[in-house]
Amino acid sequence: MVARINTVAFSGIEVLPVDVQVQMASGLPAFTIVGLPDKAVAESRERVRAALGAIALALPPKRITINLAPADLQKEGSHFDLPIALGLLAAMGVIDHLELADYVVLGELALDGRIAPVNGVLPVAVTANAQGRGLICPQACGSEAAFSGNDRLLAPDSLLSLINHFKGTQILSPPKPDHGKDVDANSAGPLPDLADIKGQETAKRALEIAATGGHSLLMTGPPGAGKSMLAARLPGLLPPLSSAEVLETSMIHSIAGQLPNGTLSRQRAFRAPHHSASLPALVGGGAKARPGEITLAHLGVLFLDELPEFSRNTLEALRQPIETGSTLIARANAHITYPARFQLIAAMNPCRCGYLDDATRACARVPKCASEYQSKISGPLFDRIDLHIEVPAVPASDLSLPPPAEGTKEVAARVLTARKRQNMRFSAIFGESKGPGSDPATPRCNAEADGKLLEKIAKPDAEGVGLLTQAVDKMQLSARGYHRVLRVARTLADLEGEDGVRRPHIAESLSYRRLFPGQYGGL
């Protein structure tokens, strides 16, 4: 007889079914695992043998063959330990294999028989629930799996407790989701307040526009002007994630092993990788094609400080994800796609020394150093950024002013109102069933509108068309730049509560547009 256990393999965030087939046959004692196992899977036979020994069970002196089907799919990770152990127990007659037929199993075994946590439990639980199956996972991952809505969950702390459950001598209670933090928008602690920043009214306005329409933003200014402070306050302006978006982002973090204590959060991600980050670290990849920073920032903010200090190849790799909202990692034996709908916020100095416009502090190579420094950002990448602003140094007179009247709470309220207008507009166009967030192909904000949809929702009035036509000729805007001006103008109209895009919206949108990096600093 061949015992079968259902488990999974991962391809990005996609869950692929794997059939663990266990056969015990006569012959010289052996323990073989086939089906393209990686090193972690191949080593599972020693962990399984030790775990069974810890509960006073020994493998029979037979030829044991374990096949992980489909055999041509690479199997990676330690989560195959528990399904292999249960397959052996079923083949030995310790557990009835029919009781395991409707469960998907994953978990790592310790040498003493305890079940250790593994990555990716949440997407597996969601998939199992969609298939009408239960899930057996480690106890430490139980609360995470419970958010899937699957009511057939078993989360034992050890192999022995799982055996006792199926024998009827012990009852495992279904795990419950930990609601202590999952619905709290401030679960990661209080977010910094926009009221902490004095002066920089133009930058605050641009930040509000970026939050409203989901636009990318590039800030250029001398050191200490407040660029990083402004970027850190953007998550507080963004609306909380919807329930569907919470599940979407949490599945990514579950795969990456970055879902702390199995709790979910409606707070949007804020990722700020160092400029020394490698290409695989930023866009994903490596030996096991793990998700990168742009995927971990999905539906959140990716902040790149000191933008020209990143390697040229790393920055150029952002061009496709910015346009498509996903990243494709190509390997010889697999192509893995990760979602990457992130909001890019970047900051840079006008030159390497940072004091281009300060004659008393600028280096001796001005203005050539500024031209060389800014040219590290290619024209195509620069053209993909919606908003470009200069952030000047804050004068001492501004620092002595009282705190601003408006803080994060007041600005976030306007952003939320404008976002609701966008959601209503997209729902009216696509229908409620295909509204924002329900389908990855539908836009969630103005920055994602394109093609005929953009022409429909952002068509300016006659005066606006005339101004935009003149600007295209004088500023030599590309077709991409033209469309990004329309997207920002649509957002400005939403902030004012207007249905149509008018000339003032086009004019302000054009003021946030630059032709090329060398324009900064008056070059």
Short mmCIF file of C-alpha atoms in Angstrom, two decimals:
data_model
loop_
_atom_site.label_atom_id
_atom_site.label_comp_id
_atom_site.label_asym_id
_atom_site.label_seq_id
_atom_site.Cartn_x
_atom_site.Cartn_y
_atom_site.Cartn_z
CA MET A 1 0.00 0.00 0.00
CA VAL A 2 1.10 3.55 -0.74
CA ALA A 3 0.16 6.18 1.85
CA ARG A 4 -0.56 9.67 0.51
CA ILE A 5 -0.38 13.05 2.25
CA ASN A 6 -1.28 16.41 0.74
CA THR A 7 1.22 19.23 1.05
CA VAL A 8 2.42 22.15 -1.08
CA ALA A 9 5.37 23.79 -2.80
CA PHE A 10 5.72 27.51 -3.46
CA SER A 11 6.29 29.39 -6.70
CA GLY A 12 6.44 33.00 -5.58
CA ILE A 13 3.22 33.47 -3.63
CA GLU A 14 1.49 30.81 -5.71
CA VAL A 15 0.73 27.58 -3.84
CA LEU A 16 1.30 24.40 -5.86
CA PRO A 17 -0.10 21.02 -4.69
CA VAL A 18 2.39 18.27 -3.85
CA ASP A 19 1.45 14.63 -3.22
CA VAL A 20 3.72 12.92 -0.66
CA GLN A 21 3.67 9.21 -1.53
CA VAL A 22 5.17 6.77 0.99
CA GLN A 23 5.89 3.14 0.15
CA MET A 24 7.34 0.48 2.46
CA ALA A 25 8.55 -2.58 0.56
CA SER A 26 10.57 -5.70 1.29
CA GLY A 27 14.29 -5.48 0.70
CA LEU A 28 17.42 -4.09 2.27
CA PRO A 29 16.62 -1.30 4.76
CA ALA A 30 16.80 2.10 3.09
CA PHE A 31 15.19 5.53 3.34
CA THR A 32 15.07 7.38 0.01
CA ILE A 33 13.39 10.67 -0.91
CA VAL A 34 12.85 11.35 -4.62
CA GLY A 35 11.08 14.06 -6.56
CA LEU A 36 13.70 16.83 -6.92
CA PRO A 37 14.21 17.57 -3.20
CA ASP A 38 16.65 20.31 -2.21
CA LYS A 39 19.14 19.95 0.63
CA ALA A 40 16.62 20.87 3.34
CA VAL A 41 14.14 18.26 2.09
CA ALA A 42 16.81 15.58 1.74
CA GLU A 43 17.90 16.18 5.33
CA SER A 44 14.33 15.72 6.56
CA ARG A 45 14.80 11.96 6.77
CA GLU A 46 17.17 12.42 9.72
CA ARG A 47 14.83 14.88 11.47
CA VAL A 48 11.86 12.57 10.90
CA ARG A 49 13.77 9.51 12.13
CA ALA A 50 14.84 11.34 15.30
CA ALA A 51 11.35 12.77 15.92
CA LEU A 52 9.77 9.31 15.65
CA GLY A 53 12.40 7.93 17.99
CA ALA A 54 11.60 10.66 20.51
CA ILE A 55 8.03 9.30 20.81
CA ALA A 56 9.22 5.68 21.03
CA LEU A 57 8.46 4.77 17.42
CA ALA A 58 11.04 3.15 15.17
CA LEU A 59 11.00 2.79 11.42
CA PRO A 60 10.58 -0.84 10.29
CA PRO A 61 13.60 -2.48 8.62
CA LYS A 62 12.18 -2.11 5.13
CA ARG A 63 12.96 -0.30 1.93
CA ILE A 64 11.20 3.07 2.37
CA THR A 65 10.68 5.23 -0.70
CA ILE A 66 9.12 8.67 -0.50
CA ASN A 67 8.09 10.34 -3.75
CA LEU A 68 7.20 14.03 -3.87
CA ALA A 69 4.93 14.34 -6.88
CA PRO A 70 4.96 15.93 -9.38
CA ALA A 71 8.50 14.68 -9.70
CA ASP A 72 9.65 17.42 -12.09
CA LEU A 73 8.84 20.27 -9.66
CA GLN A 74 11.67 21.49 -7.45
CA LYS A 75 10.85 20.97 -3.74
CA GLU A 76 12.39 23.47 -1.32
CA GLY A 77 12.05 24.07 2.41
CA SER A 78 11.74 22.27 5.71
CA HIS A 79 7.91 22.27 5.73
CA PHE A 80 7.94 18.79 4.13
CA ASP A 81 9.04 17.21 7.45
CA LEU A 82 5.57 16.84 8.96
CA PRO A 83 3.83 15.46 5.84
CA ILE A 84 6.63 12.93 5.39
CA ALA A 85 6.33 11.87 9.05
CA LEU A 86 2.54 11.52 8.80
CA GLY A 87 2.93 9.53 5.59
CA LEU A 88 5.27 7.14 7.40
CA LEU A 89 2.85 6.84 10.33
CA ALA A 90 -0.01 6.09 7.93
CA ALA A 91 2.07 3.47 6.12
CA MET A 92 2.96 1.90 9.49
CA GLY A 93 -0.73 1.79 10.50
CA VAL A 94 -0.32 4.17 13.44
CA ILE A 95 -2.80 6.64 11.88
CA ASP A 96 -5.62 5.84 9.48
CA HIS A 97 -4.62 7.40 6.16
CA LEU A 98 -8.29 8.16 5.35
CA GLU A 99 -8.42 10.64 8.25
CA LEU A 100 -5.59 12.61 6.66
CA ALA A 101 -7.00 12.63 3.12
CA ASP A 102 -8.85 15.93 3.52
CA TYR A 103 -5.98 17.85 5.12
CA VAL A 104 -3.09 19.83 3.70
CA VAL A 105 -0.05 19.39 5.94
CA LEU A 106 3.09 21.45 6.49
CA GLY A 107 5.53 21.86 9.36
CA GLU A 108 9.15 21.36 10.40
CA LEU A 109 10.08 18.73 12.97
CA ALA A 110 12.55 19.19 15.80
CA LEU A 111 14.60 16.22 16.96
CA ASP A 112 12.46 15.86 20.10
CA GLY A 113 9.21 15.64 18.11
CA ARG A 114 8.08 19.25 18.51
CA ILE A 115 6.68 20.99 15.43
CA ALA A 116 8.54 24.18 14.52
CA PRO A 117 7.01 27.14 12.62
CA VAL A 118 7.49 27.52 8.88
CA ASN A 119 6.91 30.27 6.31
CA GLY A 120 3.91 30.54 4.01
CA VAL A 121 1.17 29.14 6.26
CA LEU A 122 -1.35 31.90 5.48
CA PRO A 123 -1.48 31.44 1.68
CA VAL A 124 -1.63 27.67 2.18
CA ALA A 125 -4.55 28.06 4.57
CA VAL A 126 -6.38 30.30 2.08
CA THR A 127 -5.78 27.80 -0.74
CA ALA A 128 -6.86 24.84 1.39
CA ASN A 129 -10.03 26.66 2.39
CA ALA A 130 -10.82 27.38 -1.28
CA GLN A 131 -10.41 23.66 -2.02
CA GLY A 132 -12.64 22.61 0.87
CA ARG A 133 -9.77 21.02 2.77
CA GLY A 134 -8.50 21.41 6.30
CA LEU A 135 -4.97 22.37 7.33
CA ILE A 136 -2.46 20.89 9.76
CA CYS A 137 0.25 23.39 10.68
CA PRO A 138 2.56 24.22 13.62
CA GLN A 139 0.97 25.65 16.74
CA ALA A 140 3.05 28.84 16.38
CA CYS A 141 1.40 29.45 12.98
CA GLY A 142 -2.14 28.63 14.09
CA SER A 143 -3.34 32.20 14.65
CA GLU A 144 -1.93 33.19 11.27
CA ALA A 145 -3.80 30.35 9.52
CA ALA A 146 -7.04 31.23 11.34
CA PHE A 147 -7.30 34.52 9.44
CA SER A 148 -8.03 32.50 6.28
CA GLY A 149 -11.52 31.63 7.54
CA ASN A 150 -10.75 27.91 7.34
CA ASP A 151 -12.71 26.22 10.15
CA ARG A 152 -10.88 22.90 9.82
CA LEU A 153 -7.54 23.80 11.36
CA LEU A 154 -5.27 21.69 13.53
CA ALA A 155 -2.23 23.36 15.08
CA PRO A 156 -0.41 20.82 17.31
CA ASP A 157 2.73 21.68 19.22
CA SER A 158 4.22 18.22 18.77
CA LEU A 159 3.94 15.09 16.69
CA LEU A 160 2.72 13.11 19.71
CA SER A 161 -0.23 15.45 20.36
CA LEU A 162 -1.26 15.13 16.71
CA ILE A 163 -1.18 11.33 16.90
CA ASN A 164 -3.23 11.41 20.10
CA HIS A 165 -5.79 13.67 18.43
CA PHE A 166 -6.40 11.22 15.61
CA LYS A 167 -6.55 8.31 18.08
CA GLY A 168 -9.16 10.16 20.14
CA THR A 169 -7.15 10.41 23.36
CA GLN A 170 -6.58 14.15 23.02
CA ILE A 171 -8.64 16.92 21.40
CA LEU A 172 -6.89 19.77 19.61
CA SER A 173 -8.94 22.94 19.69
CA PRO A 174 -8.99 24.99 16.48
CA PRO A 175 -6.69 28.03 16.72
CA LYS A 176 -8.18 31.49 16.87
CA PRO A 177 -6.95 34.59 15.04
CA ASP A 178 -5.08 37.08 17.19
CA HIS A 179 -7.19 40.22 16.89
CA GLY A 180 -5.00 42.14 19.26
CA LYS A 181 -3.25 43.99 16.46
CA ASP A 182 -4.71 42.93 13.15
CA VAL A 183 -7.26 45.74 12.85
CA ASP A 184 -5.27 48.48 14.53
CA ALA A 185 -3.87 50.94 12.01
CA ASN A 186 -1.21 51.91 14.55
CA SER A 187 -0.15 48.37 15.40
CA ALA A 188 3.49 49.13 14.67
CA GLY A 189 3.42 52.03 17.10
CA PRO A 190 2.44 55.67 16.67
CA LEU A 191 3.34 57.08 13.28
CA PRO A 192 5.33 60.34 13.10
CA ASP A 193 3.15 63.42 12.74
CA LEU A 194 3.33 65.85 9.85
CA ALA A 195 2.98 68.68 12.38
CA ASP A 196 6.56 67.98 13.49
CA ILE A 197 7.83 69.53 10.25
CA LYS A 198 8.08 73.32 10.23
CA GLY A 199 8.12 75.16 6.94
CA GLN A 200 8.38 73.16 3.69
CA GLU A 201 4.79 73.96 2.70
CA THR A 202 5.43 73.11 -0.96
CA ALA A 203 6.85 69.72 0.01
CA LYS A 204 3.88 69.04 2.30
CA ARG A 205 1.51 69.87 -0.53
CA ALA A 206 3.34 67.45 -2.84
CA LEU A 207 3.24 64.78 -0.14
CA GLU A 208 -0.52 65.19 0.19
CA ILE A 209 -0.94 64.88 -3.58
CA ALA A 210 1.26 61.78 -3.64
CA ALA A 211 -0.79 60.17 -0.86
CA THR A 212 -4.09 61.01 -2.55
CA GLY A 213 -3.31 59.61 -5.98
CA GLY A 214 -0.66 57.01 -5.13
CA HIS A 215 1.91 58.98 -7.12
CA SER A 216 5.67 58.52 -7.05
CA LEU A 217 7.69 61.44 -5.70
CA LEU A 218 11.30 62.62 -5.98
CA MET A 219 12.60 65.18 -3.48
CA THR A 220 15.85 67.02 -4.12
CA GLY A 221 17.52 69.26 -1.59
CA PRO A 222 20.55 69.84 0.65
CA PRO A 223 21.30 67.68 3.70
CA GLY A 224 19.08 68.38 6.69
CA ALA A 225 16.23 69.92 4.68
CA GLY A 226 13.75 67.31 5.94
CA LYS A 227 13.43 64.92 3.00
CA SER A 228 13.62 61.76 5.11
CA MET A 229 11.25 63.23 7.70
CA LEU A 230 8.70 63.99 5.00
CA ALA A 231 8.93 60.48 3.55
CA ALA A 232 8.51 58.85 6.97
CA ARG A 233 5.22 60.69 7.43
CA LEU A 234 3.63 59.45 4.21
CA PRO A 235 2.28 56.14 5.66
CA GLY A 236 0.27 58.14 8.18
CA LEU A 237 -1.46 60.00 5.36
CA LEU A 238 -2.44 56.89 3.42
CA PRO A 239 -5.81 55.24 4.05
CA PRO A 240 -5.73 51.92 5.94
CA LEU A 241 -5.70 48.72 3.94
CA SER A 242 -9.02 47.07 3.18
CA SER A 243 -9.68 43.55 4.46
CA ALA A 244 -8.82 42.07 1.06
CA GLU A 245 -5.62 44.11 0.87
CA VAL A 246 -4.62 43.07 4.40
CA LEU A 247 -4.86 39.43 3.34
CA GLU A 248 -3.01 40.14 0.09
CA THR A 249 -0.05 41.84 1.74
CA SER A 250 0.04 39.44 4.67
CA MET A 251 0.38 36.44 2.36
CA ILE A 252 3.49 38.04 0.88
CA HIS A 253 4.99 38.65 4.31
CA SER A 254 4.07 35.11 5.34
CA ILE A 255 6.02 33.68 2.39
CA ALA A 256 8.98 35.91 3.32
CA GLY A 257 8.81 34.89 6.98
CA GLN A 258 8.10 38.46 8.07
CA LEU A 259 4.69 38.07 9.69
CA PRO A 260 5.50 38.64 13.39
CA ASN A 261 3.61 36.45 15.86
CA GLY A 262 0.98 35.59 13.26
CA THR A 263 -0.71 38.99 13.52
CA LEU A 264 -1.93 41.11 10.63
CA SER A 265 -1.94 44.89 10.31
CA ARG A 266 -3.92 47.39 8.29
CA GLN A 267 -0.94 49.73 8.34
CA ARG A 268 0.76 50.04 4.97
CA ALA A 269 4.33 48.86 4.64
CA PHE A 270 7.18 51.36 4.68
CA ARG A 271 10.40 49.87 3.31
CA ALA A 272 13.59 51.91 3.29
CA PRO A 273 16.50 49.77 2.01
CA HIS A 274 20.04 51.11 2.30
CA HIS A 275 21.66 52.34 -0.90
CA SER A 276 24.11 49.43 -0.72
CA ALA A 277 21.23 46.97 -1.33
CA SER A 278 21.92 44.54 -4.15
CA LEU A 279 19.72 43.94 -7.17
CA PRO A 280 18.23 40.66 -5.79
CA ALA A 281 17.61 42.32 -2.42
CA LEU A 282 15.62 45.12 -4.04
CA VAL A 283 13.65 43.39 -6.80
CA GLY A 284 13.83 39.78 -5.54
CA GLY A 285 15.88 36.77 -6.50
CA GLY A 286 18.77 34.89 -4.99
CA ALA A 287 19.24 31.15 -4.82
CA LYS A 288 15.59 30.54 -3.87
CA ALA A 289 14.05 33.55 -5.68
CA ARG A 290 12.85 35.23 -2.52
CA PRO A 291 10.68 38.38 -2.65
CA GLY A 292 12.61 41.65 -2.63
CA GLU A 293 11.97 45.02 -1.07
CA ILE A 294 9.63 46.15 -3.84
CA THR A 295 7.39 43.13 -3.18
CA LEU A 296 7.52 43.62 0.58
CA ALA A 297 6.42 47.21 -0.11
CA HIS A 298 3.38 45.99 -2.08
CA LEU A 299 0.45 48.41 -1.54
CA GLY A 300 2.80 50.46 0.63
CA VAL A 301 5.76 52.82 0.35
CA LEU A 302 9.26 52.15 -0.95
CA PHE A 303 11.60 54.92 0.19
CA LEU A 304 14.96 55.19 -1.56
CA ASP A 305 17.15 57.72 0.21
CA GLU A 306 20.29 59.00 -1.52
CA LEU A 307 18.91 57.76 -4.84
CA PRO A 308 22.04 58.32 -6.98
CA GLU A 309 24.09 56.23 -4.53
CA PHE A 310 22.22 53.07 -5.57
CA SER A 311 23.92 51.11 -8.31
CA ARG A 312 22.80 51.93 -11.84
CA ASN A 313 21.68 48.36 -12.57
CA THR A 314 19.61 48.25 -9.38
CA LEU A 315 17.77 51.46 -10.23
CA GLU A 316 17.14 50.44 -13.84
CA ALA A 317 15.51 47.23 -12.60
CA LEU A 318 12.73 49.37 -11.09
CA ARG A 319 11.52 50.61 -14.46
CA GLN A 320 9.37 47.60 -15.35
CA PRO A 321 7.81 47.07 -11.87
CA ILE A 322 6.83 50.76 -11.70
CA GLU A 323 4.87 50.35 -14.92
CA THR A 324 3.41 46.85 -14.46
CA GLY A 325 2.99 46.52 -10.69
CA SER A 326 4.79 43.18 -10.66
CA THR A 327 8.29 41.78 -10.96
CA LEU A 328 9.31 38.68 -12.91
CA ILE A 329 12.27 36.63 -11.70
CA ALA A 330 13.49 34.41 -14.52
CA ARG A 331 15.44 31.24 -13.82
CA ALA A 332 16.54 28.42 -16.09
CA ASN A 333 13.91 26.09 -14.64
CA ALA A 334 11.22 28.52 -13.49
CA HIS A 335 9.68 31.97 -13.93
CA ILE A 336 8.36 33.47 -10.71
CA THR A 337 6.15 36.56 -10.59
CA TYR A 338 5.74 38.62 -7.43
CA PRO A 339 3.27 41.48 -7.02
CA ALA A 340 4.95 44.89 -6.62
CA ARG A 341 2.41 47.72 -6.60
CA PHE A 342 4.50 50.04 -4.49
CA GLN A 343 4.58 53.81 -4.16
CA LEU A 344 8.09 55.06 -4.87
CA ILE A 345 9.34 57.96 -2.75
CA ALA A 346 12.93 58.97 -3.45
CA ALA A 347 15.26 61.61 -2.04
CA MET A 348 18.59 62.92 -3.25
CA ASN A 349 21.07 65.73 -2.77
CA PRO A 350 21.58 68.12 -5.70
CA CYS A 351 25.26 67.10 -5.86
CA ARG A 352 27.67 64.84 -4.00
CA CYS A 353 28.59 67.44 -1.38
CA GLY A 354 24.93 68.47 -1.14
CA TYR A 355 25.46 72.25 -1.09
CA LEU A 356 25.11 73.18 -4.74
CA ASP A 357 23.34 76.50 -4.10
CA ASP A 358 25.41 77.49 -1.07
CA ALA A 359 28.52 79.30 -2.31
CA THR A 360 30.13 79.21 1.15
CA ARG A 361 29.82 75.43 1.56
CA ALA A 362 29.87 74.05 -2.02
CA CYS A 363 32.83 72.05 -3.21
CA ALA A 364 35.32 73.28 -5.80
CA ARG A 365 33.81 71.15 -8.60
CA VAL A 366 30.46 72.98 -8.74
CA PRO A 367 28.54 72.87 -11.06
CA LYS A 368 30.18 69.92 -12.82
CA CYS A 369 29.81 67.68 -9.77
CA ALA A 370 26.03 68.24 -9.81
CA SER A 371 25.77 67.28 -13.45
CA GLU A 372 27.75 64.09 -12.94
CA TYR A 373 25.93 63.18 -9.73
CA GLN A 374 22.42 63.65 -11.09
CA SER A 375 23.20 61.90 -14.36
CA LYS A 376 23.38 58.63 -12.42
CA ILE A 377 19.58 58.60 -12.69
CA SER A 378 18.63 57.66 -16.22
CA GLY A 379 16.09 59.62 -18.23
CA PRO A 380 13.63 56.69 -18.53
CA LEU A 381 13.56 56.17 -14.75
CA PHE A 382 13.30 59.90 -14.13
CA ASP A 383 10.40 60.13 -16.57
CA ARG A 384 8.48 57.46 -14.61
CA ILE A 385 8.34 59.59 -11.45
CA ASP A 386 5.14 61.65 -11.26
CA LEU A 387 6.16 64.46 -8.90
CA HIS A 388 9.51 66.26 -8.77
CA ILE A 389 10.07 68.89 -6.10
CA GLU A 390 12.95 70.82 -4.62
CA VAL A 391 13.20 70.85 -0.83
CA PRO A 392 15.28 73.88 0.20
CA ALA A 393 17.08 74.27 3.49
CA VAL A 394 14.79 75.38 6.32
CA PRO A 395 15.64 78.93 7.49
CA ALA A 396 16.09 79.61 11.19
CA SER A 397 13.01 81.85 11.16
CA ASP A 398 10.83 78.85 10.26
CA LEU A 399 12.35 76.68 12.97
CA SER A 400 11.32 79.17 15.63
CA LEU A 401 7.68 79.19 14.49
CA PRO A 402 4.97 77.42 16.53
CA PRO A 403 3.80 73.99 15.33
CA PRO A 404 1.67 74.03 12.16
CA ALA A 405 -2.09 74.10 12.57
CA GLU A 406 -2.49 71.00 10.39
CA GLY A 407 -0.97 67.68 11.20
CA THR A 408 -1.25 64.14 9.90
CA LYS A 409 -4.82 63.71 11.14
CA GLU A 410 -6.21 66.69 9.21
CA VAL A 411 -4.34 65.95 5.97
CA ALA A 412 -5.17 62.21 6.16
CA ALA A 413 -8.88 63.11 6.38
CA ARG A 414 -8.67 65.03 3.08
CA VAL A 415 -6.72 62.22 1.49
CA LEU A 416 -9.33 59.67 2.59
CA THR A 417 -12.17 61.79 1.18
CA ALA A 418 -10.40 62.11 -2.17
CA ARG A 419 -9.61 58.39 -2.22
CA LYS A 420 -13.29 57.61 -1.71
CA ARG A 421 -14.08 59.75 -4.75
CA GLN A 422 -11.62 57.69 -6.78
CA ASN A 423 -13.08 54.42 -5.50
CA MET A 424 -16.61 55.51 -6.39
CA ARG A 425 -15.46 56.54 -9.86
CA PHE A 426 -13.69 53.24 -10.56
CA SER A 427 -16.59 51.23 -9.13
CA ALA A 428 -19.00 53.10 -11.43
CA ILE A 429 -16.80 52.27 -14.43
CA PHE A 430 -15.89 48.66 -13.65
CA GLY A 431 -18.84 47.71 -11.46
CA GLU A 432 -18.84 46.84 -7.78
CA SER A 433 -17.64 43.29 -8.41
CA LYS A 434 -14.55 44.58 -10.23
CA GLY A 435 -13.97 47.72 -8.23
CA PRO A 436 -10.68 48.84 -6.66
CA GLY A 437 -8.83 46.05 -4.89
CA SER A 438 -11.12 43.25 -6.10
CA ASP A 439 -9.03 42.46 -9.17
CA PRO A 440 -5.27 43.05 -9.59
CA ALA A 441 -5.97 44.32 -13.12
CA THR A 442 -8.21 47.18 -11.95
CA PRO A 443 -6.68 50.45 -10.70
CA ARG A 444 -6.83 51.31 -7.03
CA CYS A 445 -5.89 54.98 -7.41
CA ASN A 446 -5.31 57.62 -10.08
CA ALA A 447 -1.63 56.76 -10.49
CA GLU A 448 -2.63 53.35 -11.89
CA ALA A 449 -5.12 54.65 -14.47
CA ASP A 450 -3.93 54.31 -18.06
CA GLY A 451 -5.05 54.20 -21.66
CA LYS A 452 -8.70 54.85 -22.42
CA LEU A 453 -9.55 54.92 -18.73
CA LEU A 454 -7.19 57.86 -18.16
CA GLU A 455 -8.63 59.69 -21.18
CA LYS A 456 -12.11 59.17 -19.76
CA ILE A 457 -11.52 60.30 -16.19
CA ALA A 458 -8.88 63.01 -16.71
CA LYS A 459 -9.95 64.82 -19.87
CA PRO A 460 -9.22 68.53 -19.21
CA ASP A 461 -11.41 71.46 -20.26
CA ALA A 462 -10.61 73.52 -23.37
CA GLU A 463 -8.26 75.90 -21.55
CA GLY A 464 -6.51 73.00 -19.90
CA VAL A 465 -6.03 71.27 -23.25
CA GLY A 466 -4.48 74.43 -24.69
CA LEU A 467 -2.08 74.82 -21.77
CA LEU A 468 -1.08 71.16 -21.86
CA THR A 469 -0.48 71.30 -25.62
CA GLN A 470 1.81 74.31 -25.21
CA ALA A 471 3.65 72.63 -22.35
CA VAL A 472 4.26 69.48 -24.35
CA ASP A 473 6.02 71.54 -27.05
CA LYS A 474 7.98 73.85 -24.76
CA MET A 475 8.93 71.27 -22.14
CA GLN A 476 9.36 68.48 -24.72
CA LEU A 477 7.33 66.06 -22.63
CA SER A 478 7.28 62.42 -23.65
CA ALA A 479 4.01 60.55 -24.07
CA ARG A 480 4.62 59.01 -20.65
CA GLY A 481 5.21 62.45 -19.14
CA TYR A 482 2.03 63.73 -20.78
CA HIS A 483 -0.04 60.99 -19.20
CA ARG A 484 1.56 61.48 -15.79
CA VAL A 485 0.63 65.16 -15.90
CA LEU A 486 -2.97 64.12 -16.51
CA ARG A 487 -2.92 61.65 -13.61
CA VAL A 488 -1.63 64.27 -11.18
CA ALA A 489 -4.17 66.80 -12.48
CA ARG A 490 -6.96 64.29 -11.88
CA THR A 491 -5.74 63.90 -8.29
CA LEU A 492 -5.67 67.68 -7.79
CA ALA A 493 -9.28 67.86 -8.97
CA ASP A 494 -10.24 65.10 -6.52
CA LEU A 495 -8.64 67.01 -3.65
CA GLU A 496 -10.83 69.99 -4.53
CA GLY A 497 -13.91 67.79 -4.89
CA GLU A 498 -14.39 68.61 -8.58
CA ASP A 499 -15.61 66.21 -11.22
CA GLY A 500 -13.70 67.76 -14.13
CA VAL A 501 -10.03 68.60 -14.71
CA ARG A 502 -9.52 72.31 -15.30
CA ARG A 503 -6.66 74.59 -16.37
CA PRO A 504 -5.46 75.34 -12.76
CA HIS A 505 -5.10 71.61 -12.14
CA ILE A 506 -3.03 71.22 -15.31
CA ALA A 507 -0.90 74.23 -14.37
CA GLU A 508 -0.10 72.94 -10.89
CA SER A 509 0.56 69.45 -12.24
CA LEU A 510 3.05 70.86 -14.75
CA SER A 511 4.86 72.68 -11.94
CA TYR A 512 5.81 69.29 -10.51
CA ARG A 513 7.33 68.14 -13.77
CA ARG A 514 11.01 68.38 -14.76
CA LEU A 515 12.64 67.47 -18.04
CA PHE A 516 15.80 65.81 -16.80
CA PRO A 517 17.81 65.47 -13.56
CA GLY A 518 20.28 68.16 -14.58
CA GLN A 519 17.62 70.82 -14.20
CA TYR A 520 17.90 70.65 -10.44
CA GLY A 521 20.08 73.19 -8.77
CA GLY A 522 19.64 75.67 -11.59
CA LEU A 523 21.81 73.79 -14.07
#
